[in-house]
Amino acid sequence: MTFFEKELRKIAKSCEYIQDPKFIGRSCVFRLTDSITAKMTFESTVMADNYNALKIELINCNEGNIDTQRINFTDI
């Protein structure tokens, strides 16, 4: 288990809306409703291999991307 997966597991465990998450590398994918899937990914915004943000995407299975939000760790 990687560092990123451990951190995503902590986030997933603390949120009641995340049910049955799947972890892939530095990403986590989970269903919010039957038609909406969410994806959380550690993201590098300044330098390669320096992950300083968490990107959250909401995806409708029929229509594509709904919304994307990037949370910089310096803002928290």
PDB file of N, CA, C and O in Angstrom:
ATOM      1  N   MET A   1       0.849  -1.175   0.000  1.00  0.00           N
ATOM      2  CA  MET A   1       0.000   0.000   0.000  1.00  0.00           C
ATOM      3  C   MET A   1       0.898   1.242   0.000  1.00  0.00           C
ATOM      4  O   MET A   1       1.796   1.368   0.812  1.00  0.00           O
ATOM      5  N   THR A   2       0.630   2.154  -0.925  1.00  0.00           N
ATOM      6  CA  THR A   2       1.432   3.366  -1.052  1.00  0.00           C
ATOM      7  C   THR A   2       0.990   4.418  -0.047  1.00  0.00           C
ATOM      8  O   THR A   2      -0.085   4.328   0.552  1.00  0.00           O
ATOM      9  N   PHE A   3       1.807   5.448   0.094  1.00  0.00           N
ATOM     10  CA  PHE A   3       1.474   6.584   0.961  1.00  0.00           C
ATOM     11  C   PHE A   3       0.169   7.223   0.515  1.00  0.00           C
ATOM     12  O   PHE A   3      -0.686   7.564   1.338  1.00  0.00           O
ATOM     13  N   PHE A   4       0.009   7.402  -0.798  1.00  0.00           N
ATOM     14  CA  PHE A   4      -1.183   8.059  -1.331  1.00  0.00           C
ATOM     15  C   PHE A   4      -2.440   7.250  -1.034  1.00  0.00           C
ATOM     16  O   PHE A   4      -3.477   7.799  -0.661  1.00  0.00           O
ATOM     17  N   GLU A   5      -2.348   5.948  -1.178  1.00  0.00           N
ATOM     18  CA  GLU A   5      -3.505   5.098  -0.889  1.00  0.00           C
ATOM     19  C   GLU A   5      -3.875   5.167   0.592  1.00  0.00           C
ATOM     20  O   GLU A   5      -5.056   5.237   0.935  1.00  0.00           O
ATOM     21  N   LYS A   6      -2.882   5.188   1.466  1.00  0.00           N
ATOM     22  CA  LYS A   6      -3.157   5.306   2.903  1.00  0.00           C
ATOM     23  C   LYS A   6      -3.896   6.601   3.215  1.00  0.00           C
ATOM     24  O   LYS A   6      -4.857   6.617   3.981  1.00  0.00           O
ATOM     25  N   GLU A   7      -3.447   7.696   2.606  1.00  0.00           N
ATOM     26  CA  GLU A   7      -4.083   8.991   2.857  1.00  0.00           C
ATOM     27  C   GLU A   7      -5.498   9.041   2.279  1.00  0.00           C
ATOM     28  O   GLU A   7      -6.413   9.574   2.907  1.00  0.00           O
ATOM     29  N   LEU A   8      -5.698   8.478   1.089  1.00  0.00           N
ATOM     30  CA  LEU A   8      -7.040   8.445   0.502  1.00  0.00           C
ATOM     31  C   LEU A   8      -7.978   7.565   1.328  1.00  0.00           C
ATOM     32  O   LEU A   8      -9.158   7.866   1.462  1.00  0.00           O
ATOM     33  N   ARG A   9      -7.460   6.487   1.889  1.00  0.00           N
ATOM     34  CA  ARG A   9      -8.281   5.626   2.755  1.00  0.00           C
ATOM     35  C   ARG A   9      -8.738   6.385   3.998  1.00  0.00           C
ATOM     36  O   ARG A   9      -9.867   6.229   4.452  1.00  0.00           O
ATOM     37  N   LYS A  10      -7.872   7.232   4.556  1.00  0.00           N
ATOM     38  CA  LYS A  10      -8.255   8.050   5.710  1.00  0.00           C
ATOM     39  C   LYS A  10      -9.393   9.004   5.348  1.00  0.00           C
ATOM     40  O   LYS A  10     -10.346   9.165   6.108  1.00  0.00           O
ATOM     41  N   ILE A  11      -9.281   9.630   4.188  1.00  0.00           N
ATOM     42  CA  ILE A  11     -10.321  10.556   3.730  1.00  0.00           C
ATOM     43  C   ILE A  11     -11.625   9.810   3.505  1.00  0.00           C
ATOM     44  O   ILE A  11     -12.696  10.244   3.941  1.00  0.00           O
ATOM     45  N   ALA A  12     -11.558   8.677   2.827  1.00  0.00           N
ATOM     46  CA  ALA A  12     -12.755   7.897   2.515  1.00  0.00           C
ATOM     47  C   ALA A  12     -13.440   7.401   3.784  1.00  0.00           C
ATOM     48  O   ALA A  12     -14.668   7.392   3.879  1.00  0.00           O
ATOM     49  N   LYS A  13     -12.650   6.996   4.760  1.00  0.00           N
ATOM     50  CA  LYS A  13     -13.217   6.484   6.010  1.00  0.00           C
ATOM     51  C   LYS A  13     -13.945   7.587   6.789  1.00  0.00           C
ATOM     52  O   LYS A  13     -14.940   7.325   7.451  1.00  0.00           O
ATOM     53  N   SER A  14     -13.464   8.822   6.687  1.00  0.00           N
ATOM     54  CA  SER A  14     -14.043   9.923   7.455  1.00  0.00           C
ATOM     55  C   SER A  14     -15.301  10.517   6.821  1.00  0.00           C
ATOM     56  O   SER A  14     -15.977  11.323   7.443  1.00  0.00           O
ATOM     57  N   CYS A  15     -15.632  10.129   5.592  1.00  0.00           N
ATOM     58  CA  CYS A  15     -16.787  10.695   4.891  1.00  0.00           C
ATOM     59  C   CYS A  15     -17.881   9.647   4.729  1.00  0.00           C
ATOM     60  O   CYS A  15     -17.667   8.602   4.124  1.00  0.00           O
ATOM     61  N   GLU A  16     -19.062   9.939   5.238  1.00  0.00           N
ATOM     62  CA  GLU A  16     -20.172   8.981   5.185  1.00  0.00           C
ATOM     63  C   GLU A  16     -20.745   8.793   3.782  1.00  0.00           C
ATOM     64  O   GLU A  16     -21.407   7.802   3.514  1.00  0.00           O
ATOM     65  N   TYR A  17     -20.477   9.713   2.860  1.00  0.00           N
ATOM     66  CA  TYR A  17     -21.014   9.616   1.493  1.00  0.00           C
ATOM     67  C   TYR A  17     -20.217   8.657   0.614  1.00  0.00           C
ATOM     68  O   TYR A  17     -20.689   8.246  -0.436  1.00  0.00           O
ATOM     69  N   ILE A  18     -19.009   8.343   1.016  1.00  0.00           N
ATOM     70  CA  ILE A  18     -18.156   7.470   0.215  1.00  0.00           C
ATOM     71  C   ILE A  18     -18.429   6.022   0.591  1.00  0.00           C
ATOM     72  O   ILE A  18     -18.140   5.594   1.707  1.00  0.00           O
ATOM     73  N   GLN A  19     -19.008   5.286  -0.344  1.00  0.00           N
ATOM     74  CA  GLN A  19     -19.327   3.881  -0.135  1.00  0.00           C
ATOM     75  C   GLN A  19     -18.534   3.032  -1.129  1.00  0.00           C
ATOM     76  O   GLN A  19     -18.516   3.329  -2.314  1.00  0.00           O
ATOM     77  N   ASP A  20     -17.878   2.002  -0.646  1.00  0.00           N
ATOM     78  CA  ASP A  20     -17.150   1.040  -1.474  1.00  0.00           C
ATOM     79  C   ASP A  20     -16.153   1.704  -2.434  1.00  0.00           C
ATOM     80  O   ASP A  20     -16.249   1.549  -3.652  1.00  0.00           O
ATOM     81  N   PRO A  21     -15.171   2.457  -1.900  1.00  0.00           N
ATOM     82  CA  PRO A  21     -14.194   3.106  -2.778  1.00  0.00           C
ATOM     83  C   PRO A  21     -13.216   2.114  -3.386  1.00  0.00           C
ATOM     84  O   PRO A  21     -12.918   1.077  -2.798  1.00  0.00           O
ATOM     85  N   LYS A  22     -12.731   2.433  -4.571  1.00  0.00           N
ATOM     86  CA  LYS A  22     -11.699   1.653  -5.260  1.00  0.00           C
ATOM     87  C   LYS A  22     -10.457   2.534  -5.360  1.00  0.00           C
ATOM     88  O   LYS A  22     -10.543   3.693  -5.766  1.00  0.00           O
ATOM     89  N   PHE A  23      -9.301   1.985  -5.006  1.00  0.00           N
ATOM     90  CA  PHE A  23      -8.060   2.747  -4.991  1.00  0.00           C
ATOM     91  C   PHE A  23      -7.163   2.280  -6.123  1.00  0.00           C
ATOM     92  O   PHE A  23      -6.893   1.093  -6.271  1.00  0.00           O
ATOM     93  N   ILE A  24      -6.709   3.246  -6.922  1.00  0.00           N
ATOM     94  CA  ILE A  24      -5.844   2.975  -8.057  1.00  0.00           C
ATOM     95  C   ILE A  24      -4.691   3.967  -8.004  1.00  0.00           C
ATOM     96  O   ILE A  24      -4.882   5.155  -8.293  1.00  0.00           O
ATOM     97  N   GLY A  25      -3.514   3.522  -7.590  1.00  0.00           N
ATOM     98  CA  GLY A  25      -2.361   4.420  -7.511  1.00  0.00           C
ATOM     99  C   GLY A  25      -2.603   5.576  -6.571  1.00  0.00           C
ATOM    100  O   GLY A  25      -2.857   5.393  -5.392  1.00  0.00           O
ATOM    101  N   ARG A  26      -2.583   6.787  -7.103  1.00  0.00           N
ATOM    102  CA  ARG A  26      -2.833   7.973  -6.283  1.00  0.00           C
ATOM    103  C   ARG A  26      -4.241   8.513  -6.461  1.00  0.00           C
ATOM    104  O   ARG A  26      -4.521   9.680  -6.212  1.00  0.00           O
ATOM    105  N   SER A  27      -5.161   7.643  -6.898  1.00  0.00           N
ATOM    106  CA  SER A  27      -6.563   8.020  -7.113  1.00  0.00           C
ATOM    107  C   SER A  27      -7.512   7.105  -6.359  1.00  0.00           C
ATOM    108  O   SER A  27      -7.182   5.970  -6.050  1.00  0.00           O
ATOM    109  N   CYS A  28      -8.701   7.636  -6.118  1.00  0.00           N
ATOM    110  CA  CYS A  28      -9.773   6.885  -5.474  1.00  0.00           C
ATOM    111  C   CYS A  28     -11.055   7.165  -6.258  1.00  0.00           C
ATOM    112  O   CYS A  28     -11.383   8.320  -6.530  1.00  0.00           O
ATOM    113  N   VAL A  29     -11.769   6.112  -6.634  1.00  0.00           N
ATOM    114  CA  VAL A  29     -13.004   6.244  -7.403  1.00  0.00           C
ATOM    115  C   VAL A  29     -14.130   5.617  -6.590  1.00  0.00           C
ATOM    116  O   VAL A  29     -13.964   4.539  -6.024  1.00  0.00           O
ATOM    117  N   PHE A  30     -15.273   6.303  -6.527  1.00  0.00           N
ATOM    118  CA  PHE A  30     -16.411   5.785  -5.766  1.00  0.00           C
ATOM    119  C   PHE A  30     -17.712   6.346  -6.325  1.00  0.00           C
ATOM    120  O   PHE A  30     -17.724   7.356  -7.021  1.00  0.00           O
ATOM    121  N   ARG A  31     -18.811   5.673  -6.037  1.00  0.00           N
ATOM    122  CA  ARG A  31     -20.142   6.084  -6.494  1.00  0.00           C
ATOM    123  C   ARG A  31     -20.805   6.956  -5.439  1.00  0.00           C
ATOM    124  O   ARG A  31     -20.752   6.652  -4.252  1.00  0.00           O
ATOM    125  N   LEU A  32     -21.440   8.030  -5.887  1.00  0.00           N
ATOM    126  CA  LEU A  32     -22.274   8.844  -5.005  1.00  0.00           C
ATOM    127  C   LEU A  32     -23.741   8.464  -5.165  1.00  0.00           C
ATOM    128  O   LEU A  32     -24.467   8.353  -4.188  1.00  0.00           O
ATOM    129  N   THR A  33     -24.168   8.274  -6.413  1.00  0.00           N
ATOM    130  CA  THR A  33     -25.519   7.787  -6.723  1.00  0.00           C
ATOM    131  C   THR A  33     -25.379   6.762  -7.842  1.00  0.00           C
ATOM    132  O   THR A  33     -24.269   6.463  -8.282  1.00  0.00           O
ATOM    133  N   ASP A  34     -26.506   6.264  -8.338  1.00  0.00           N
ATOM    134  CA  ASP A  34     -26.448   5.294  -9.437  1.00  0.00           C
ATOM    135  C   ASP A  34     -25.815   5.870 -10.694  1.00  0.00           C
ATOM    136  O   ASP A  34     -25.171   5.159 -11.451  1.00  0.00           O
ATOM    137  N   SER A  35     -25.990   7.172 -10.927  1.00  0.00           N
ATOM    138  CA  SER A  35     -25.482   7.759 -12.163  1.00  0.00           C
ATOM    139  C   SER A  35     -24.294   8.699 -11.963  1.00  0.00           C
ATOM    140  O   SER A  35     -23.719   9.186 -12.930  1.00  0.00           O
ATOM    141  N   ILE A  36     -23.904   8.973 -10.720  1.00  0.00           N
ATOM    142  CA  ILE A  36     -22.799   9.903 -10.467  1.00  0.00           C
ATOM    143  C   ILE A  36     -21.652   9.187  -9.774  1.00  0.00           C
ATOM    144  O   ILE A  36     -21.813   8.578  -8.730  1.00  0.00           O
ATOM    145  N   THR A  37     -20.483   9.297 -10.392  1.00  0.00           N
ATOM    146  CA  THR A  37     -19.248   8.736  -9.858  1.00  0.00           C
ATOM    147  C   THR A  37     -18.329   9.890  -9.487  1.00  0.00           C
ATOM    148  O   THR A  37     -18.316  10.920 -10.153  1.00  0.00           O
ATOM    149  N   ALA A  38     -17.550   9.718  -8.429  1.00  0.00           N
ATOM    150  CA  ALA A  38     -16.582  10.737  -8.024  1.00  0.00           C
ATOM    151  C   ALA A  38     -15.184  10.142  -8.062  1.00  0.00           C
ATOM    152  O   ALA A  38     -15.000   8.939  -7.886  1.00  0.00           O
ATOM    153  N   LYS A  39     -14.207  11.016  -8.296  1.00  0.00           N
ATOM    154  CA  LYS A  39     -12.814  10.590  -8.351  1.00  0.00           C
ATOM    155  C   LYS A  39     -11.966  11.617  -7.610  1.00  0.00           C
ATOM    156  O   LYS A  39     -12.062  12.817  -7.871  1.00  0.00           O
ATOM    157  N   MET A  40     -11.151  11.146  -6.666  1.00  0.00           N
ATOM    158  CA  MET A  40     -10.200  11.992  -5.951  1.00  0.00           C
ATOM    159  C   MET A  40      -8.803  11.582  -6.374  1.00  0.00           C
ATOM    160  O   MET A  40      -8.491  10.391  -6.402  1.00  0.00           O
ATOM    161  N   THR A  41      -7.969  12.578  -6.686  1.00  0.00           N
ATOM    162  CA  THR A  41      -6.615  12.299  -7.155  1.00  0.00           C
ATOM    163  C   THR A  41      -5.637  13.281  -6.543  1.00  0.00           C
ATOM    164  O   THR A  41      -5.897  14.491  -6.522  1.00  0.00           O
ATOM    165  N   PHE A  42      -4.510  12.774  -6.044  1.00  0.00           N
ATOM    166  CA  PHE A  42      -3.432  13.663  -5.641  1.00  0.00           C
ATOM    167  C   PHE A  42      -2.823  14.226  -6.912  1.00  0.00           C
ATOM    168  O   PHE A  42      -2.553  13.497  -7.864  1.00  0.00           O
ATOM    169  N   GLU A  43      -2.604  15.553  -6.921  1.00  0.00           N
ATOM    170  CA  GLU A  43      -2.168  16.217  -8.144  1.00  0.00           C
ATOM    171  C   GLU A  43      -0.955  17.094  -7.889  1.00  0.00           C
ATOM    172  O   GLU A  43      -0.839  17.740  -6.859  1.00  0.00           O
ATOM    173  N   SER A  44      -0.075  17.108  -8.869  1.00  0.00           N
ATOM    174  CA  SER A  44       1.107  17.958  -8.846  1.00  0.00           C
ATOM    175  C   SER A  44       0.816  19.208  -9.666  1.00  0.00           C
ATOM    176  O   SER A  44       0.512  19.112 -10.855  1.00  0.00           O
ATOM    177  N   THR A  45       0.918  20.387  -9.048  1.00  0.00           N
ATOM    178  CA  THR A  45       0.580  21.616  -9.773  1.00  0.00           C
ATOM    179  C   THR A  45       1.794  22.469 -10.116  1.00  0.00           C
ATOM    180  O   THR A  45       1.736  23.283 -11.021  1.00  0.00           O
ATOM    181  N   VAL A  46       2.901  22.298  -9.392  1.00  0.00           N
ATOM    182  CA  VAL A  46       4.071  23.147  -9.611  1.00  0.00           C
ATOM    183  C   VAL A  46       5.236  22.357 -10.185  1.00  0.00           C
ATOM    184  O   VAL A  46       5.739  22.660 -11.256  1.00  0.00           O
ATOM    185  N   MET A  47       5.659  21.322  -9.457  1.00  0.00           N
ATOM    186  CA  MET A  47       6.798  20.514  -9.882  1.00  0.00           C
ATOM    187  C   MET A  47       6.364  19.063 -10.001  1.00  0.00           C
ATOM    188  O   MET A  47       5.480  18.611  -9.282  1.00  0.00           O
ATOM    189  N   ALA A  48       7.005  18.345 -10.897  1.00  0.00           N
ATOM    190  CA  ALA A  48       6.708  16.916 -11.055  1.00  0.00           C
ATOM    191  C   ALA A  48       7.027  16.164  -9.769  1.00  0.00           C
ATOM    192  O   ALA A  48       7.991  16.482  -9.071  1.00  0.00           O
ATOM    193  N   ASP A  49       6.201  15.201  -9.442  1.00  0.00           N
ATOM    194  CA  ASP A  49       6.355  14.356  -8.255  1.00  0.00           C
ATOM    195  C   ASP A  49       6.316  15.128  -6.942  1.00  0.00           C
ATOM    196  O   ASP A  49       6.827  14.673  -5.930  1.00  0.00           O
ATOM    197  N   ASN A  50       5.736  16.322  -6.951  1.00  0.00           N
ATOM    198  CA  ASN A  50       5.533  17.102  -5.724  1.00  0.00           C
ATOM    199  C   ASN A  50       4.030  17.342  -5.621  1.00  0.00           C
ATOM    200  O   ASN A  50       3.524  18.351  -6.091  1.00  0.00           O
ATOM    201  N   TYR A  51       3.322  16.411  -5.034  1.00  0.00           N
ATOM    202  CA  TYR A  51       1.862  16.443  -5.002  1.00  0.00           C
ATOM    203  C   TYR A  51       1.394  17.403  -3.922  1.00  0.00           C
ATOM    204  O   TYR A  51       1.563  17.142  -2.734  1.00  0.00           O
ATOM    205  N   ASN A  52       0.843  18.536  -4.338  1.00  0.00           N
ATOM    206  CA  ASN A  52       0.464  19.577  -3.402  1.00  0.00           C
ATOM    207  C   ASN A  52      -1.018  19.948  -3.484  1.00  0.00           C
ATOM    208  O   ASN A  52      -1.418  20.990  -2.978  1.00  0.00           O
ATOM    209  N   ALA A  53      -1.827  19.098  -4.103  1.00  0.00           N
ATOM    210  CA  ALA A  53      -3.254  19.389  -4.216  1.00  0.00           C
ATOM    211  C   ALA A  53      -4.046  18.090  -4.324  1.00  0.00           C
ATOM    212  O   ALA A  53      -3.508  17.040  -4.679  1.00  0.00           O
ATOM    213  N   LEU A  54      -5.331  18.182  -4.004  1.00  0.00           N
ATOM    214  CA  LEU A  54      -6.260  17.076  -4.167  1.00  0.00           C
ATOM    215  C   LEU A  54      -7.322  17.520  -5.170  1.00  0.00           C
ATOM    216  O   LEU A  54      -7.981  18.538  -4.967  1.00  0.00           O
ATOM    217  N   LYS A  55      -7.437  16.793  -6.261  1.00  0.00           N
ATOM    218  CA  LYS A  55      -8.402  17.112  -7.300  1.00  0.00           C
ATOM    219  C   LYS A  55      -9.611  16.184  -7.135  1.00  0.00           C
ATOM    220  O   LYS A  55      -9.458  14.972  -7.027  1.00  0.00           O
ATOM    221  N   ILE A  56     -10.802  16.773  -7.094  1.00  0.00           N
ATOM    222  CA  ILE A  56     -12.035  16.008  -6.936  1.00  0.00           C
ATOM    223  C   ILE A  56     -12.906  16.253  -8.160  1.00  0.00           C
ATOM    224  O   ILE A  56     -13.181  17.402  -8.506  1.00  0.00           O
ATOM    225  N   GLU A  57     -13.306  15.174  -8.825  1.00  0.00           N
ATOM    226  CA  GLU A  57     -14.128  15.263 -10.024  1.00  0.00           C
ATOM    227  C   GLU A  57     -15.453  14.536  -9.795  1.00  0.00           C
ATOM    228  O   GLU A  57     -15.462  13.452  -9.232  1.00  0.00           O
ATOM    229  N   LEU A  58     -16.543  15.128 -10.265  1.00  0.00           N
ATOM    230  CA  LEU A  58     -17.841  14.461 -10.289  1.00  0.00           C
ATOM    231  C   LEU A  58     -18.159  14.142 -11.734  1.00  0.00           C
ATOM    232  O   LEU A  58     -18.088  15.019 -12.600  1.00  0.00           O
ATOM    233  N   ILE A  59     -18.516  12.899 -12.002  1.00  0.00           N
ATOM    234  CA  ILE A  59     -18.718  12.433 -13.369  1.00  0.00           C
ATOM    235  C   ILE A  59     -20.085  11.774 -13.479  1.00  0.00           C
ATOM    236  O   ILE A  59     -20.400  10.861 -12.711  1.00  0.00           O
ATOM    237  N   ASN A  60     -20.897  12.243 -14.431  1.00  0.00           N
ATOM    238  CA  ASN A  60     -22.171  11.601 -14.730  1.00  0.00           C
ATOM    239  C   ASN A  60     -21.886  10.506 -15.743  1.00  0.00           C
ATOM    240  O   ASN A  60     -21.259  10.747 -16.771  1.00  0.00           O
ATOM    241  N   CYS A  61     -22.353   9.305 -15.457  1.00  0.00           N
ATOM    242  CA  CYS A  61     -22.057   8.151 -16.319  1.00  0.00           C
ATOM    243  C   CYS A  61     -22.614   8.317 -17.731  1.00  0.00           C
ATOM    244  O   CYS A  61     -22.088   7.744 -18.681  1.00  0.00           O
ATOM    245  N   ASN A  62     -23.674   9.103 -17.888  1.00  0.00           N
ATOM    246  CA  ASN A  62     -24.305   9.284 -19.196  1.00  0.00           C
ATOM    247  C   ASN A  62     -23.843  10.533 -19.928  1.00  0.00           C
ATOM    248  O   ASN A  62     -23.801  10.547 -21.159  1.00  0.00           O
ATOM    249  N   GLU A  63     -23.504  11.589 -19.184  1.00  0.00           N
ATOM    250  CA  GLU A  63     -23.236  12.885 -19.817  1.00  0.00           C
ATOM    251  C   GLU A  63     -21.811  13.400 -19.663  1.00  0.00           C
ATOM    252  O   GLU A  63     -21.466  14.426 -20.225  1.00  0.00           O
ATOM    253  N   GLY A  64     -20.974  12.744 -18.859  1.00  0.00           N
ATOM    254  CA  GLY A  64     -19.588  13.178 -18.712  1.00  0.00           C
ATOM    255  C   GLY A  64     -19.360  14.005 -17.461  1.00  0.00           C
ATOM    256  O   GLY A  64     -20.100  13.909 -16.483  1.00  0.00           O
ATOM    257  N   ASN A  65     -18.315  14.845 -17.487  1.00  0.00           N
ATOM    258  CA  ASN A  65     -17.928  15.643 -16.324  1.00  0.00           C
ATOM    259  C   ASN A  65     -19.027  16.590 -15.874  1.00  0.00           C
ATOM    260  O   ASN A  65     -19.609  17.299 -16.692  1.00  0.00           O
ATOM    261  N   ILE A  66     -19.263  16.624 -14.567  1.00  0.00           N
ATOM    262  CA  ILE A  66     -20.204  17.575 -13.977  1.00  0.00           C
ATOM    263  C   ILE A  66     -19.430  18.767 -13.420  1.00  0.00           C
ATOM    264  O   ILE A  66     -19.735  19.911 -13.715  1.00  0.00           O
ATOM    265  N   ASP A  67     -18.417  18.468 -12.595  1.00  0.00           N
ATOM    266  CA  ASP A  67     -17.663  19.532 -11.937  1.00  0.00           C
ATOM    267  C   ASP A  67     -16.296  19.004 -11.529  1.00  0.00           C
ATOM    268  O   ASP A  67     -16.127  17.805 -11.290  1.00  0.00           O
ATOM    269  N   THR A  68     -15.327  19.907 -11.415  1.00  0.00           N
ATOM    270  CA  THR A  68     -13.989  19.583 -10.943  1.00  0.00           C
ATOM    271  C   THR A  68     -13.565  20.643  -9.949  1.00  0.00           C
ATOM    272  O   THR A  68     -13.780  21.832 -10.183  1.00  0.00           O
ATOM    273  N   GLN A  69     -12.962  20.212  -8.842  1.00  0.00           N
ATOM    274  CA  GLN A  69     -12.487  21.132  -7.816  1.00  0.00           C
ATOM    275  C   GLN A  69     -11.084  20.720  -7.415  1.00  0.00           C
ATOM    276  O   GLN A  69     -10.828  19.536  -7.188  1.00  0.00           O
ATOM    277  N   ARG A  70     -10.183  21.690  -7.327  1.00  0.00           N
ATOM    278  CA  ARG A  70      -8.824  21.419  -6.872  1.00  0.00           C
ATOM    279  C   ARG A  70      -8.630  22.122  -5.531  1.00  0.00           C
ATOM    280  O   ARG A  70      -8.882  23.315  -5.400  1.00  0.00           O
ATOM    281  N   ILE A  71      -8.178  21.355  -4.531  1.00  0.00           N
ATOM    282  CA  ILE A  71      -7.941  21.894  -3.203  1.00  0.00           C
ATOM    283  C   ILE A  71      -6.437  21.859  -2.971  1.00  0.00           C
ATOM    284  O   ILE A  71      -5.843  20.783  -2.886  1.00  0.00           O
ATOM    285  N   ASN A  72      -5.816  23.033  -2.904  1.00  0.00           N
ATOM    286  CA  ASN A  72      -4.380  23.115  -2.623  1.00  0.00           C
ATOM    287  C   ASN A  72      -4.160  22.920  -1.130  1.00  0.00           C
ATOM    288  O   ASN A  72      -4.892  23.482  -0.312  1.00  0.00           O
ATOM    289  N   PHE A  73      -3.157  22.136  -0.775  1.00  0.00           N
ATOM    290  CA  PHE A  73      -2.899  21.860   0.626  1.00  0.00           C
ATOM    291  C   PHE A  73      -2.476  23.115   1.380  1.00  0.00           C
ATOM    292  O   PHE A  73      -2.696  23.219   2.585  1.00  0.00           O
ATOM    293  N   THR A  74      -1.893  24.083   0.691  1.00  0.00           N
ATOM    294  CA  THR A  74      -1.508  25.334   1.359  1.00  0.00           C
ATOM    295  C   THR A  74      -2.738  26.141   1.764  1.00  0.00           C
ATOM    296  O   THR A  74      -2.640  26.991   2.649  1.00  0.00           O
ATOM    297  N   ASP A  75      -3.872  25.908   1.136  1.00  0.00           N
ATOM    298  CA  ASP A  75      -5.103  26.642   1.468  1.00  0.00           C
ATOM    299  C   ASP A  75      -5.809  26.095   2.698  1.00  0.00           C
ATOM    300  O   ASP A  75      -6.681  26.744   3.262  1.00  0.00           O
ATOM    301  N   ILE A  76      -5.444  24.882   3.087  1.00  0.00           N
ATOM    302  CA  ILE A  76      -6.137  24.239   4.209  1.00  0.00           C
ATOM    303  C   ILE A  76      -5.469  24.613   5.513  1.00  0.00           C
ATOM    304  O   ILE A  76      -4.314  24.557   5.675  1.00  0.00           O
TER     305      ILE A  76
END
